[in-house]
Amino acid sequence: QTIITVRRDPGFFVWKFLVPLGAVMLLITGVLWMPPDLIKDRVSATLTGLLTSSAYGFTITRYLPDHVYDTYLDAVILLSLVFASALMVVNVAVYRLHLNDRRPLAVRIDETARWLFPVGFLVSATLLAVWHQV
């Protein structure tokens, strides 16, 4: 009788996918330091992060076996898409406030979002790790 021992090594996925994706998500929050009137640059950078998250999702599926349940990696990809989409909404809202001569409110929203987005992403990713028992 042959015994086969299988051990999961999550290090590959952590260093090849989670760390770079986390870095991309944290870097795109840099748009919150741009002036509200630079909507083109803000949207461009945020869209790049959104597309990068999508590309990571497609790339990860090539390395994982087919499965019918969501893994932690799937959840983090979805989380990054949600956060990048929310950041896009903030970009548009801040720009609209700027156009309507409400620049102080636009700047306040940016200042709050500067810490809210990175902290929210990291806390959410941690909670997902606990949920998925990583």
PDB file of C-alpha atoms in Angstrom, residues 24-113:
ATOM      1  CA  VAL A  24      -1.459  47.753  -6.305  1.00  0.00           C
ATOM      2  CA  MET A  25      -4.587  48.366  -4.252  1.00  0.00           C
ATOM      3  CA  LEU A  26      -2.698  50.505  -1.752  1.00  0.00           C
ATOM      4  CA  LEU A  27      -0.891  52.419  -4.498  1.00  0.00           C
ATOM      5  CA  ILE A  28      -4.053  53.378  -6.357  1.00  0.00           C
ATOM      6  CA  THR A  29      -5.255  55.157  -3.237  1.00  0.00           C
ATOM      7  CA  GLY A  30      -2.563  57.662  -4.148  1.00  0.00           C
ATOM      8  CA  VAL A  31      -5.193  59.303  -6.365  1.00  0.00           C
ATOM      9  CA  LEU A  32      -6.697  60.680  -3.167  1.00  0.00           C
ATOM     10  CA  TRP A  33      -3.698  63.030  -2.889  1.00  0.00           C
ATOM     11  CA  MET A  34      -4.342  64.440  -6.365  1.00  0.00           C
ATOM     12  CA  PRO A  35      -6.324  67.670  -6.650  1.00  0.00           C
ATOM     13  CA  PRO A  36     -10.057  67.099  -7.250  1.00  0.00           C
ATOM     14  CA  ASP A  37      -9.935  68.782 -10.667  1.00  0.00           C
ATOM     15  CA  LEU A  38      -7.529  66.171 -12.104  1.00  0.00           C
ATOM     16  CA  ILE A  39     -10.349  63.725 -12.812  1.00  0.00           C
ATOM     17  CA  LYS A  40      -8.707  62.287 -15.925  1.00  0.00           C
ATOM     18  CA  ASP A  41      -5.569  61.294 -14.014  1.00  0.00           C
ATOM     19  CA  ARG A  42      -7.530  60.027 -11.022  1.00  0.00           C
ATOM     20  CA  VAL A  43      -9.840  57.886 -13.142  1.00  0.00           C
ATOM     21  CA  SER A  44      -6.955  56.603 -15.251  1.00  0.00           C
ATOM     22  CA  ALA A  45      -4.971  55.431 -12.226  1.00  0.00           C
ATOM     23  CA  THR A  46      -8.029  53.899 -10.570  1.00  0.00           C
ATOM     24  CA  LEU A  47      -9.067  52.138 -13.769  1.00  0.00           C
ATOM     25  CA  THR A  48      -5.566  50.703 -14.053  1.00  0.00           C
ATOM     26  CA  GLY A  49      -5.964  49.217 -10.569  1.00  0.00           C
ATOM     27  CA  LEU A  50      -9.392  47.861 -11.467  1.00  0.00           C
ATOM     28  CA  LEU A  51      -8.069  46.209 -14.619  1.00  0.00           C
ATOM     29  CA  THR A  52      -5.054  44.859 -12.757  1.00  0.00           C
ATOM     30  CA  SER A  53      -7.369  43.217 -10.224  1.00  0.00           C
ATOM     31  CA  SER A  54      -9.340  41.617 -13.041  1.00  0.00           C
ATOM     32  CA  ALA A  55      -6.165  40.388 -14.718  1.00  0.00           C
ATOM     33  CA  TYR A  56      -4.992  38.879 -11.446  1.00  0.00           C
ATOM     34  CA  GLY A  57      -8.307  37.039 -11.186  1.00  0.00           C
ATOM     35  CA  PHE A  58      -7.843  35.477 -14.605  1.00  0.00           C
ATOM     36  CA  THR A  59      -4.206  34.654 -13.900  1.00  0.00           C
ATOM     37  CA  ILE A  60      -4.939  32.955 -10.595  1.00  0.00           C
ATOM     38  CA  THR A  61      -7.532  30.647 -12.150  1.00  0.00           C
ATOM     39  CA  ARG A  62      -4.816  29.160 -14.361  1.00  0.00           C
ATOM     40  CA  TYR A  63      -2.878  28.034 -11.286  1.00  0.00           C
ATOM     41  CA  LEU A  64      -5.789  26.620  -9.303  1.00  0.00           C
ATOM     42  CA  PRO A  65      -7.734  23.438  -9.940  1.00  0.00           C
ATOM     43  CA  ASP A  66     -11.372  23.784 -10.953  1.00  0.00           C
ATOM     44  CA  HIS A  67     -13.569  24.186  -7.921  1.00  0.00           C
ATOM     45  CA  VAL A  68     -17.164  25.051  -7.136  1.00  0.00           C
ATOM     46  CA  TYR A  69     -16.499  27.099  -4.029  1.00  0.00           C
ATOM     47  CA  ASP A  70     -14.798  30.430  -3.451  1.00  0.00           C
ATOM     48  CA  THR A  71     -11.272  30.408  -2.102  1.00  0.00           C
ATOM     49  CA  TYR A  72      -9.531  33.151  -0.167  1.00  0.00           C
ATOM     50  CA  LEU A  73      -7.809  34.248  -3.376  1.00  0.00           C
ATOM     51  CA  ASP A  74     -11.179  34.567  -5.124  1.00  0.00           C
ATOM     52  CA  ALA A  75     -12.489  36.629  -2.225  1.00  0.00           C
ATOM     53  CA  VAL A  76      -9.488  38.987  -2.237  1.00  0.00           C
ATOM     54  CA  ILE A  77      -9.814  39.503  -5.998  1.00  0.00           C
ATOM     55  CA  LEU A  78     -13.483  40.375  -5.535  1.00  0.00           C
ATOM     56  CA  LEU A  79     -12.588  42.637  -2.598  1.00  0.00           C
ATOM     57  CA  SER A  80     -10.049  44.507  -4.723  1.00  0.00           C
ATOM     58  CA  LEU A  81     -12.618  44.977  -7.492  1.00  0.00           C
ATOM     59  CA  VAL A  82     -15.136  46.341  -4.980  1.00  0.00           C
ATOM     60  CA  PHE A  83     -12.590  48.725  -3.434  1.00  0.00           C
ATOM     61  CA  ALA A  84     -11.346  49.979  -6.816  1.00  0.00           C
ATOM     62  CA  SER A  85     -14.953  50.519  -7.906  1.00  0.00           C
ATOM     63  CA  ALA A  86     -15.713  52.404  -4.686  1.00  0.00           C
ATOM     64  CA  LEU A  87     -12.624  54.524  -5.257  1.00  0.00           C
ATOM     65  CA  MET A  88     -13.915  55.344  -8.735  1.00  0.00           C
ATOM     66  CA  VAL A  89     -17.204  56.505  -7.194  1.00  0.00           C
ATOM     67  CA  VAL A  90     -15.276  58.708  -4.749  1.00  0.00           C
ATOM     68  CA  ASN A  91     -13.276  60.177  -7.642  1.00  0.00           C
ATOM     69  CA  VAL A  92     -16.430  61.149  -9.513  1.00  0.00           C
ATOM     70  CA  ALA A  93     -18.186  62.465  -6.402  1.00  0.00           C
ATOM     71  CA  VAL A  94     -15.188  64.595  -5.429  1.00  0.00           C
ATOM     72  CA  TYR A  95     -14.914  65.964  -8.959  1.00  0.00           C
ATOM     73  CA  ARG A  96     -18.624  66.816  -9.040  1.00  0.00           C
ATOM     74  CA  LEU A  97     -18.303  68.631  -5.709  1.00  0.00           C
ATOM     75  CA  HIS A  98     -15.349  70.559  -7.116  1.00  0.00           C
ATOM     76  CA  LEU A  99     -17.368  71.551 -10.195  1.00  0.00           C
ATOM     77  CA  ASN A 100     -20.203  72.764  -7.956  1.00  0.00           C
ATOM     78  CA  ASP A 101     -17.862  75.076  -6.022  1.00  0.00           C
ATOM     79  CA  ARG A 102     -17.807  72.798  -2.974  1.00  0.00           C
ATOM     80  CA  ARG A 103     -14.065  72.238  -3.005  1.00  0.00           C
ATOM     81  CA  PRO A 104     -13.653  72.240   0.822  1.00  0.00           C
ATOM     82  CA  LEU A 105     -16.059  69.304   1.092  1.00  0.00           C
ATOM     83  CA  ALA A 106     -14.305  67.527  -1.780  1.00  0.00           C
ATOM     84  CA  VAL A 107     -10.948  67.940  -0.055  1.00  0.00           C
ATOM     85  CA  ARG A 108     -12.405  66.705   3.271  1.00  0.00           C
ATOM     86  CA  ILE A 109     -13.746  63.578   1.553  1.00  0.00           C
ATOM     87  CA  ASP A 110     -10.316  62.943   0.014  1.00  0.00           C
ATOM     88  CA  GLU A 111      -8.603  63.433   3.368  1.00  0.00           C
ATOM     89  CA  THR A 112     -10.943  60.962   5.059  1.00  0.00           C
ATOM     90  CA  ALA A 113     -10.683  58.443   2.225  1.00  0.00           C
TER      91      ALA A 113
END
